[in-house]
CSV table of C-alpha atoms in Angstrom, one decimal:
chain,number,residue,atom,x,y,z
O,6,MET,CA,48.5,-192.2,-52.2
O,7,LEU,CA,50.3,-190.6,-55.1
O,8,THR,CA,47.2,-190.6,-57.3
O,9,SER,CA,45.4,-188.5,-54.6
O,10,LEU,CA,47.9,-185.7,-55.0
O,11,SER,CA,47.1,-182.9,-57.5
O,12,VAL,CA,48.8,-183.2,-60.8
O,13,ALA,CA,51.0,-180.2,-59.9
O,14,ASN,CA,52.0,-181.7,-56.6
O,15,PHE,CA,52.7,-185.1,-58.1
O,16,LEU,CA,55.0,-183.4,-60.6
O,17,ASP,CA,56.7,-181.6,-57.7
O,18,GLU,CA,57.2,-184.9,-55.9
O,19,ILE,CA,58.8,-186.4,-59.0
O,20,ALA,CA,61.1,-183.4,-59.3
O,21,SER,CA,62.1,-183.4,-55.7
O,22,ASN,CA,65.5,-184.6,-54.4
O,23,SER,CA,64.0,-188.0,-53.3
O,24,PRO,CA,64.6,-190.9,-55.7
O,25,ALA,CA,60.9,-192.0,-55.3
O,26,PRO,CA,58.6,-191.4,-56.9
O,27,GLY,CA,60.7,-191.4,-60.0
O,28,GLY,CA,60.9,-193.1,-63.4
O,29,GLY,CA,58.8,-196.1,-62.4
O,30,SER,CA,55.8,-194.2,-61.2
O,31,ALA,CA,56.1,-191.7,-64.1
O,32,SER,CA,56.1,-194.7,-66.5
O,33,ALA,CA,52.9,-196.1,-64.9
O,34,LEU,CA,51.2,-192.6,-65.1
O,35,ALA,CA,52.1,-192.3,-68.8
O,36,ALA,CA,50.6,-195.8,-69.4
O,37,SER,CA,47.5,-194.8,-67.5
O,38,LEU,CA,47.2,-191.7,-69.7
O,39,GLY,CA,47.3,-194.1,-72.7
O,40,ALA,CA,44.5,-196.3,-71.3
O,41,ALA,CA,42.5,-193.2,-70.4
O,42,LEU,CA,42.8,-191.8,-74.0
O,43,ALA,CA,41.7,-195.3,-75.3
O,44,SER,CA,38.6,-195.1,-73.1
O,45,MET,CA,37.9,-191.6,-74.3
O,46,VAL,CA,37.9,-192.6,-78.0
O,47,CYS,CA,35.7,-195.6,-77.2
O,48,ARG,CA,33.2,-193.3,-75.5
O,49,LEU,CA,33.3,-190.8,-78.4
O,50,THR,CA,32.5,-193.7,-80.7
O,51,ILE,CA,29.7,-195.4,-78.7
O,52,GLY,CA,26.3,-194.0,-79.4
O,53,LYS,CA,27.3,-192.4,-82.8
O,54,LYS,CA,25.1,-193.5,-85.7
O,55,LYS,CA,28.1,-193.7,-88.1
O,56,TYR,CA,29.6,-196.3,-85.8
O,57,ALA,CA,26.4,-198.2,-85.0
O,58,ASP,CA,27.6,-201.5,-86.3
O,59,ILE,CA,30.6,-201.7,-83.9
O,60,GLN,CA,28.8,-200.7,-80.7
O,61,ILE,CA,29.2,-204.0,-79.0
O,62,GLU,CA,32.9,-204.2,-79.9
O,63,MET,CA,33.5,-200.7,-78.6
O,64,ASP,CA,31.5,-201.4,-75.4
O,65,ASN,CA,33.7,-204.4,-74.8
O,66,THR,CA,36.9,-202.5,-75.7
O,67,LEU,CA,35.9,-199.7,-73.3
O,68,LYS,CA,35.3,-202.2,-70.5
O,69,GLN,CA,38.8,-203.7,-71.0
O,70,ALA,CA,40.5,-200.3,-71.3
O,71,GLU,CA,38.9,-199.2,-68.0
O,72,ASP,CA,40.0,-202.4,-66.3
O,73,LEU,CA,43.6,-201.9,-67.5
O,74,ARG,CA,43.5,-198.3,-66.5
O,75,ALA,CA,42.6,-199.3,-62.9
O,76,LYS,CA,45.5,-201.7,-62.8
O,77,LEU,CA,47.9,-199.2,-64.3
O,78,ASN,CA,46.8,-196.5,-61.8
O,79,ALA,CA,47.5,-198.9,-59.0
O,80,ILE,CA,51.1,-199.4,-60.3
O,81,ILE,CA,51.8,-195.6,-59.8
O,82,ASP,CA,51.7,-196.3,-56.1
O,83,GLU,CA,53.0,-199.9,-56.1
O,84,ASP,CA,56.2,-198.9,-57.8
O,85,THR,CA,57.1,-196.2,-55.3
O,86,ALA,CA,56.2,-198.5,-52.4
O,87,ALA,CA,58.4,-201.3,-53.8
O,88,PHE,CA,61.3,-198.9,-54.2
O,89,SER,CA,60.9,-197.7,-50.6
O,90,LYS,CA,61.1,-201.4,-49.5
O,91,VAL,CA,64.4,-201.7,-51.3
O,92,MET,CA,65.7,-198.6,-49.5
O,93,ALA,CA,64.5,-200.0,-46.2
O,94,ALA,CA,66.3,-203.3,-46.8
O,95,TYR,CA,69.5,-201.5,-47.6
O,96,GLY,CA,69.1,-199.7,-44.2
O,97,LEU,CA,69.0,-203.0,-42.2
O,98,PRO,CA,71.9,-203.5,-39.7
O,99,LYS,CA,75.0,-205.2,-41.0
O,100,GLU,CA,77.2,-205.6,-38.0
O,101,THR,CA,77.1,-209.4,-37.3
O,102,GLU,CA,77.5,-212.1,-39.9
O,103,GLU,CA,73.9,-213.2,-39.3
O,104,GLN,CA,72.7,-209.6,-39.9
O,105,LYS,CA,74.7,-209.4,-43.1
O,106,ILE,CA,73.1,-212.6,-44.4
O,107,LYS,CA,69.6,-211.5,-43.5
O,108,ARG,CA,70.2,-208.0,-45.0
O,109,THR,CA,71.5,-209.4,-48.3
O,110,ALA,CA,68.5,-211.8,-48.6
O,111,GLU,CA,66.0,-209.0,-47.8
O,112,ILE,CA,67.7,-206.7,-50.4
O,113,GLN,CA,67.5,-209.4,-53.0
O,114,GLU,CA,63.9,-210.1,-52.3
O,115,ALA,CA,62.9,-206.4,-52.3
O,116,ILE,CA,64.7,-205.8,-55.6
O,117,LYS,CA,62.9,-208.9,-57.1
O,118,THR,CA,59.6,-207.4,-56.1
O,119,ALA,CA,60.6,-204.0,-57.5
O,120,THR,CA,61.6,-205.7,-60.7
O,121,LEU,CA,58.3,-207.6,-61.1
O,122,ILE,CA,56.2,-204.4,-60.9
O,123,PRO,CA,57.6,-202.7,-64.0
O,124,LEU,CA,57.5,-206.1,-65.7
O,125,LYS,CA,53.8,-206.3,-64.9
O,126,LEU,CA,53.5,-202.8,-66.2
O,127,MET,CA,55.0,-203.8,-69.5
O,128,GLY,CA,52.5,-206.7,-69.9
O,129,LEU,CA,49.6,-204.3,-69.2
O,130,CYS,CA,50.9,-201.8,-71.8
O,131,ILE,CA,50.9,-204.5,-74.5
O,132,GLU,CA,47.3,-205.5,-73.5
O,133,ALA,CA,46.3,-201.8,-73.8
O,134,MET,CA,48.1,-201.5,-77.2
O,135,LYS,CA,45.9,-204.3,-78.5
O,136,LEU,CA,42.9,-202.2,-77.7
O,137,VAL,CA,44.4,-199.1,-79.3
O,138,LYS,CA,44.9,-201.1,-82.5
O,139,ILE,CA,41.1,-201.9,-82.6
O,140,ILE,CA,40.3,-198.3,-81.8
O,141,ILE,CA,42.5,-196.9,-84.6
O,142,GLU,CA,40.9,-199.3,-87.1
O,143,LYS,CA,37.3,-198.9,-86.1
O,144,GLY,CA,36.9,-196.0,-83.6
O,145,ASN,CA,35.8,-192.4,-84.2
O,146,HIS,CA,37.9,-191.0,-87.0
O,147,ASN,CA,37.8,-187.5,-85.5
O,148,SER,CA,39.7,-188.8,-82.5
O,149,LEU,CA,42.5,-190.3,-84.5
O,150,SER,CA,45.2,-188.1,-83.0
O,151,ASP,CA,44.0,-189.0,-79.5
O,152,ALA,CA,44.3,-192.7,-80.3
O,153,GLY,CA,47.8,-192.0,-81.7
O,154,VAL,CA,48.7,-190.2,-78.5
O,155,ALA,CA,47.4,-193.2,-76.5
O,156,ALA,CA,49.9,-195.5,-78.4
O,157,LEU,CA,52.7,-193.0,-77.7
O,158,MET,CA,51.9,-192.9,-74.0
O,159,LEU,CA,51.8,-196.7,-73.7
O,160,HIS,CA,55.0,-196.9,-75.7
O,161,ALA,CA,56.8,-194.5,-73.3
O,162,GLY,CA,55.3,-196.2,-70.3
O,163,CYS,CA,56.4,-199.7,-71.5
O,164,GLU,CA,59.9,-198.6,-72.5
O,165,GLY,CA,60.3,-196.7,-69.2
O,166,ALA,CA,59.3,-199.8,-67.3
O,167,ALA,CA,61.9,-201.8,-69.3
O,168,LEU,CA,64.6,-199.4,-68.2
O,169,ASN,CA,63.5,-199.9,-64.6
O,170,VAL,CA,63.6,-203.7,-64.9
O,171,LYS,CA,67.1,-203.5,-66.4
O,172,ILE,CA,68.6,-201.3,-63.8
O,173,ASN,CA,67.2,-203.6,-61.1
O,174,LEU,CA,68.5,-206.8,-62.8
O,175,GLY,CA,72.0,-205.4,-62.4
O,176,SER,CA,71.7,-205.8,-58.6
O,177,LEU,CA,70.3,-209.3,-58.6
O,178,SER,CA,72.3,-212.5,-58.0
O,179,ASP,CA,69.6,-215.1,-59.0
O,180,ALA,CA,71.0,-215.9,-62.5
O,181,ASN,CA,67.9,-217.8,-63.5
O,182,PHE,CA,65.5,-215.0,-62.5
O,183,VAL,CA,67.7,-212.5,-64.4
O,184,ALA,CA,67.8,-214.6,-67.6
O,185,GLN,CA,64.1,-215.3,-67.6
O,186,THR,CA,63.2,-211.7,-66.9
O,187,LYS,CA,65.6,-210.4,-69.6
O,188,MET,CA,63.8,-212.8,-72.1
O,189,LYS,CA,60.4,-211.5,-71.1
O,190,VAL,CA,61.5,-207.9,-71.5
O,191,GLU,CA,62.9,-208.6,-74.9
O,192,GLN,CA,59.6,-210.3,-75.9
O,193,TYR,CA,57.5,-207.4,-74.6
O,194,CYS,CA,59.8,-204.8,-76.3
O,195,SER,CA,59.6,-206.6,-79.6
O,196,SER,CA,55.8,-206.8,-79.4
O,197,LEU,CA,55.7,-203.2,-78.4
O,198,GLU,CA,57.7,-202.0,-81.4
O,199,THR,CA,55.5,-203.9,-83.8
O,200,PHE,CA,52.3,-202.4,-82.3
O,201,THR,CA,53.7,-198.9,-82.1
O,202,SER,CA,55.1,-198.7,-85.6
O,203,ASP,CA,51.9,-200.2,-87.1
O,204,ILE,CA,49.6,-197.9,-85.2
O,205,LEU,CA,51.6,-194.7,-85.8
O,206,ALA,CA,52.0,-195.5,-89.5
O,207,SER,CA,48.3,-195.9,-89.8
O,208,VAL,CA,47.6,-192.7,-87.8
O,209,ASN,CA,50.1,-190.6,-89.8
O,210,LYS,CA,48.8,-192.0,-93.1
O,211,ASN,CA,45.3,-190.9,-92.2
O,212,LEU,CA,46.4,-187.5,-90.9
O,213,ALA,CA,48.5,-186.7,-94.0
V,13,MET,CA,42.7,-175.7,-63.6
V,14,LEU,CA,43.4,-179.2,-64.7
V,15,THR,CA,46.7,-179.3,-62.8
V,16,SER,CA,44.8,-178.7,-59.6
V,17,LEU,CA,42.8,-181.9,-60.1
V,18,SER,CA,44.1,-185.1,-58.4
V,19,VAL,CA,46.0,-187.4,-60.7
V,20,ALA,CA,43.1,-189.9,-60.4
V,21,ASN,CA,40.5,-187.2,-61.3
V,22,PHE,CA,42.7,-185.9,-64.2
V,23,LEU,CA,42.8,-189.4,-65.7
V,24,ASP,CA,39.0,-189.7,-65.3
V,25,GLU,CA,38.6,-186.4,-67.1
V,26,ILE,CA,40.8,-187.6,-70.0
V,27,ALA,CA,38.8,-190.9,-70.1
V,28,SER,CA,35.4,-189.2,-70.1
V,29,ASN,CA,33.2,-188.8,-73.2
V,30,SER,CA,34.3,-185.2,-73.7
V,31,PRO,CA,37.0,-184.7,-76.4
V,32,ALA,CA,38.9,-182.2,-74.0
V,33,PRO,CA,41.1,-182.7,-72.1
V,34,GLY,CA,42.5,-185.2,-74.6
V,35,GLY,CA,45.7,-186.1,-76.4
V,36,GLY,CA,47.0,-182.5,-76.3
V,37,SER,CA,46.9,-182.1,-72.5
V,38,ALA,CA,48.1,-185.7,-72.1
V,39,SER,CA,51.1,-184.9,-74.2
V,40,ALA,CA,51.9,-181.8,-72.2
V,41,LEU,CA,51.7,-183.8,-69.0
V,42,ALA,CA,54.0,-186.5,-70.3
V,43,ALA,CA,56.5,-183.7,-71.3
V,44,SER,CA,56.1,-182.2,-67.8
V,45,LEU,CA,56.9,-185.6,-66.3
V,46,GLY,CA,60.0,-185.6,-68.4
V,47,ALA,CA,61.2,-182.2,-67.2
V,48,ALA,CA,60.3,-183.2,-63.6
V,49,LEU,CA,62.5,-186.3,-63.8
V,50,ALA,CA,65.3,-184.2,-65.3
V,51,SER,CA,65.1,-181.9,-62.3
V,52,MET,CA,65.1,-184.9,-59.9
V,53,VAL,CA,68.3,-186.3,-61.4
V,54,CYS,CA,69.9,-182.8,-61.1
V,55,ARG,CA,68.9,-182.6,-57.5
V,56,LEU,CA,70.3,-186.2,-56.8
V,57,THR,CA,73.6,-185.0,-58.4
V,58,ILE,CA,74.0,-181.6,-56.6
V,59,GLY,CA,75.8,-181.8,-53.3
V,60,LYS,CA,77.3,-185.3,-54.0
V,61,LYS,CA,81.1,-185.4,-53.5
V,62,LYS,CA,81.6,-187.6,-56.5
V,63,TYR,CA,80.0,-185.0,-58.8
V,64,ALA,CA,81.6,-181.9,-57.1
V,65,ASP,CA,83.3,-180.7,-60.3
V,66,ILE,CA,80.0,-180.3,-62.1
V,67,GLN,CA,77.9,-178.6,-59.4
V,68,ILE,CA,77.6,-175.3,-61.2
V,69,GLU,CA,76.6,-177.0,-64.5
V,70,MET,CA,74.0,-179.1,-62.6
V,71,ASP,CA,72.7,-176.0,-60.8
V,72,ASN,CA,72.3,-174.3,-64.1
V,73,THR,CA,70.7,-177.4,-65.7
V,74,LEU,CA,68.2,-177.7,-62.8
V,75,LYS,CA,67.2,-174.0,-63.1
V,76,GLN,CA,66.5,-174.5,-66.8
V,77,ALA,CA,64.6,-177.8,-66.3
V,78,GLU,CA,62.4,-176.1,-63.6
V,79,ASP,CA,61.8,-173.2,-66.0
V,80,LEU,CA,60.7,-175.6,-68.8
V,81,ARG,CA,58.6,-177.6,-66.4
V,82,ALA,CA,56.6,-174.5,-65.4
V,83,LYS,CA,56.0,-173.7,-69.1
V,84,LEU,CA,55.0,-177.4,-69.9
V,85,ASN,CA,52.7,-177.4,-66.9
V,86,ALA,CA,50.9,-174.3,-68.2
V,87,ILE,CA,50.3,-176.0,-71.6
V,88,ILE,CA,48.3,-178.8,-69.9
V,89,ASP,CA,45.6,-176.2,-69.4
V,90,GLU,CA,46.3,-174.0,-72.4
V,91,ASP,CA,45.7,-176.9,-74.8
V,92,THR,CA,42.3,-177.7,-73.4
V,93,ALA,CA,41.3,-174.0,-73.3
V,94,ALA,CA,42.3,-173.6,-77.0
V,95,PHE,CA,40.3,-176.7,-78.0
V,96,SER,CA,37.3,-175.3,-76.1
V,97,LYS,CA,37.6,-172.1,-78.2
V,98,VAL,CA,37.6,-174.1,-81.4
V,99,MET,CA,34.4,-175.8,-80.3
V,100,ALA,CA,32.9,-172.5,-79.3
V,101,ALA,CA,33.7,-171.0,-82.8
V,102,TYR,CA,32.0,-174.0,-84.4
V,103,GLY,CA,28.9,-173.2,-82.3
V,104,LEU,CA,28.6,-169.7,-83.7
V,105,PRO,CA,25.4,-168.9,-85.6
V,106,LYS,CA,25.5,-169.5,-89.4
V,107,GLU,CA,22.2,-168.3,-90.7
V,108,THR,CA,23.1,-165.1,-92.5
V,109,GLU,CA,25.9,-164.7,-95.0
V,110,GLU,CA,27.6,-162.3,-92.6
V,111,GLN,CA,27.4,-164.8,-89.8
V,112,LYS,CA,28.8,-167.5,-92.0
V,113,ILE,CA,31.8,-165.4,-92.9
V,114,LYS,CA,32.4,-164.4,-89.3
V,115,ARG,CA,32.0,-168.0,-88.1
V,116,THR,CA,34.5,-169.3,-90.7
V,117,ALA,CA,37.1,-166.6,-89.8
V,118,GLU,CA,36.7,-167.4,-86.0
V,119,ILE,CA,37.0,-171.1,-86.6
V,120,GLN,CA,40.2,-170.6,-88.6
V,121,GLU,CA,41.7,-168.3,-86.0
V,122,ALA,CA,40.8,-170.6,-83.1
V,123,ILE,CA,42.3,-173.6,-85.0
V,124,LYS,CA,45.5,-171.6,-85.6
V,125,THR,CA,45.9,-170.9,-81.9
V,126,ALA,CA,45.1,-174.6,-81.1
V,127,THR,CA,47.9,-175.5,-83.6
V,128,LEU,CA,50.5,-173.1,-82.2
V,129,ILE,CA,50.2,-174.5,-78.7
V,130,PRO,CA,51.3,-178.1,-79.5
V,131,LEU,CA,54.0,-176.5,-81.8
V,132,LYS,CA,55.3,-174.6,-78.8
V,133,LEU,CA,55.1,-177.8,-76.8
V,134,MET,CA,57.4,-179.5,-79.4
V,135,GLY,CA,59.9,-176.7,-79.1
V,136,LEU,CA,60.0,-177.0,-75.3
V,137,CYS,CA,60.4,-180.7,-75.5
V,138,ILE,CA,63.5,-180.3,-77.6
V,139,GLU,CA,64.9,-177.8,-75.1
V,140,ALA,CA,64.3,-180.2,-72.3
V,141,MET,CA,66.0,-183.0,-74.3
V,142,LYS,CA,69.2,-180.9,-74.5
V,143,LEU,CA,69.2,-180.9,-70.7
V,144,VAL,CA,68.5,-184.7,-70.5
V,145,LYS,CA,71.6,-185.2,-72.7
V,146,ILE,CA,73.8,-183.3,-70.3
V,147,ILE,CA,72.3,-185.2,-67.3
V,148,ILE,CA,72.8,-188.6,-69.0
V,149,GLU,CA,76.5,-187.7,-69.7
V,150,LYS,CA,77.3,-186.1,-66.4
V,151,GLY,CA,74.6,-186.6,-63.8
V,152,ASN,CA,74.2,-189.2,-61.0
V,153,HIS,CA,74.8,-192.6,-62.5
V,154,ASN,CA,72.4,-194.3,-60.0
V,155,SER,CA,69.6,-192.3,-61.6
V,156,LEU,CA,70.4,-193.4,-65.2
V,157,SER,CA,67.1,-195.1,-65.7
V,158,ASP,CA,65.2,-192.1,-64.5
V,159,ALA,CA,67.1,-189.9,-67.0
V,160,GLY,CA,66.2,-192.4,-69.7
V,161,VAL,CA,62.5,-192.3,-68.7
V,162,ALA,CA,62.7,-188.5,-68.9
V,163,ALA,CA,63.8,-188.8,-72.5
V,164,LEU,CA,61.0,-191.3,-73.2
V,165,MET,CA,58.4,-189.0,-71.7
V,166,LEU,CA,59.7,-186.0,-73.7
V,167,HIS,CA,59.7,-188.1,-76.8
V,168,ALA,CA,56.1,-189.2,-76.3
V,169,GLY,CA,55.0,-185.6,-75.4
V,170,CYS,CA,56.7,-184.2,-78.5
V,171,GLU,CA,55.4,-186.8,-80.9
V,172,GLY,CA,51.9,-186.5,-79.4
V,173,ALA,CA,52.1,-182.8,-79.9
V,174,ALA,CA,53.1,-183.4,-83.6
V,175,LEU,CA,49.9,-185.5,-84.1
V,176,ASN,CA,47.8,-182.7,-82.6
V,177,VAL,CA,49.4,-180.1,-84.9
V,178,LYS,CA,48.8,-182.4,-87.9
V,179,ILE,CA,45.2,-183.1,-87.2
V,180,ASN,CA,44.6,-179.3,-86.9
V,181,LEU,CA,46.5,-178.5,-90.1
V,182,GLY,CA,43.9,-180.5,-92.1
V,183,SER,CA,41.2,-178.0,-91.2
V,184,LEU,CA,43.2,-174.8,-92.0
V,185,SER,CA,42.9,-172.9,-95.3
V,186,ASP,CA,46.0,-170.6,-94.9
V,187,ALA,CA,48.4,-172.5,-97.2
V,188,ASN,CA,51.4,-170.5,-96.1
V,189,PHE,CA,50.8,-171.1,-92.4
V,190,VAL,CA,50.2,-174.8,-93.1
V,191,ALA,CA,53.4,-175.2,-95.2
V,192,GLN,CA,55.6,-173.3,-92.6
V,193,THR,CA,54.1,-175.2,-89.7
V,194,LYS,CA,54.6,-178.6,-91.5
V,195,MET,CA,58.3,-177.6,-92.0
V,196,LYS,CA,58.7,-176.7,-88.3
V,197,VAL,CA,57.1,-180.0,-87.2
V,198,GLU,CA,59.5,-182.0,-89.5
V,199,GLN,CA,62.5,-180.1,-88.1
V,200,TYR,CA,61.4,-180.7,-84.5
V,201,CYS,CA,60.7,-184.4,-85.2
V,202,SER,CA,64.1,-184.9,-86.9
V,203,SER,CA,65.9,-183.2,-84.0
V,204,LEU,CA,63.8,-185.3,-81.5
V,205,GLU,CA,64.7,-188.6,-83.1
V,206,THR,CA,68.4,-187.8,-83.0
V,207,PHE,CA,68.3,-186.8,-79.3
V,208,THR,CA,66.1,-189.8,-78.4
V,209,SER,CA,68.2,-192.5,-80.1
V,210,ASP,CA,71.5,-191.0,-78.8
V,211,ILE,CA,70.2,-190.8,-75.3
V,212,LEU,CA,68.6,-194.3,-75.2
V,213,ALA,CA,71.6,-195.9,-76.8
V,214,SER,CA,73.7,-194.4,-74.1
V,215,VAL,CA,71.4,-195.4,-71.3
V,216,ASN,CA,70.9,-199.0,-72.6
V,217,LYS,CA,74.7,-199.4,-73.1
V,218,ASN,CA,75.3,-198.4,-69.5
V,219,LEU,CA,72.5,-200.5,-68.1
V,220,ALA,CA,73.6,-203.7,-70.0
């Protein structure tokens, strides 16, 4: 598992001359860093007298952040596994007509799966952004920059996932799937920009 | 060392109820992911017939990307160490007048160091962005989304570092240092936005 590697070795794996792990797993890790920072700010808020009136909300936010973090962590490996399946499908024999048909179908199926994973990542990033918004408004003010970094990490993870969806869509022949997926990406990106600009405006105003 | 931890344990450390590692080390890791992806695309370009005429430039770009990656990796630990020194300075005795003066001076010195580290991170992100620009223009076209993710990671790392500089500046009394640092942050942010928007426009145009 990639998440069992040391941080230094994971970075070496990314930097190596193999296309996986690449931008997909990196995007998932960035998103996971965002969720982890959100959890940290919750924990630095819970138990503090000054924030006593929002303990239940922060407990609940922390629970959701940790749940999302586990899902985002899993995607670090899922993305690379899906990419490997695409590569394996391209490697199938293509000598007979039957083989060619089977190979094309397997490639298409593998790319669809490899597309749905970053799409799922995008959705999880938006969910995590909702938590960061609560944390920015109500969480420990001393950790404001950490909450801002959480938003930046989720933004990079979500936009990175969008690029991975887009590059895959270019190889898919199912026009319906392509159109529906494009629409979902646009919706996620639009939602993402609203969250990110709101959150960063609020952080920067408070840090100025 | 934080980079010796497994990815999963590093994320747990971020998410824990200790303020360090936090947004500073997370920003450095995001930037390091950006440099690692830049190196990967260089390596996926070098040795390919189609890109034979830019081998020397890609070799050179890879060398620079790996040099930057090593520096960015180091900041993951440096940032947390600097934060720990700030905390240690706040913990100094403050009973006598002499102790108070010494404590204040040590806090100011520690915060200055903790400010210069994310400022260095910003500069390194801009250097890495210059490499990503070359890679987007000339590198392996199949890795275009990875190069785009590299830019997104460097953007998040650089903006995250800016938030860390800003939150520290609020605690510093050296007006000259504060003014000069603010100016540098603005210059870096302006440069960053130009690179990021150029690179992502080019990537999105090519993926469309």
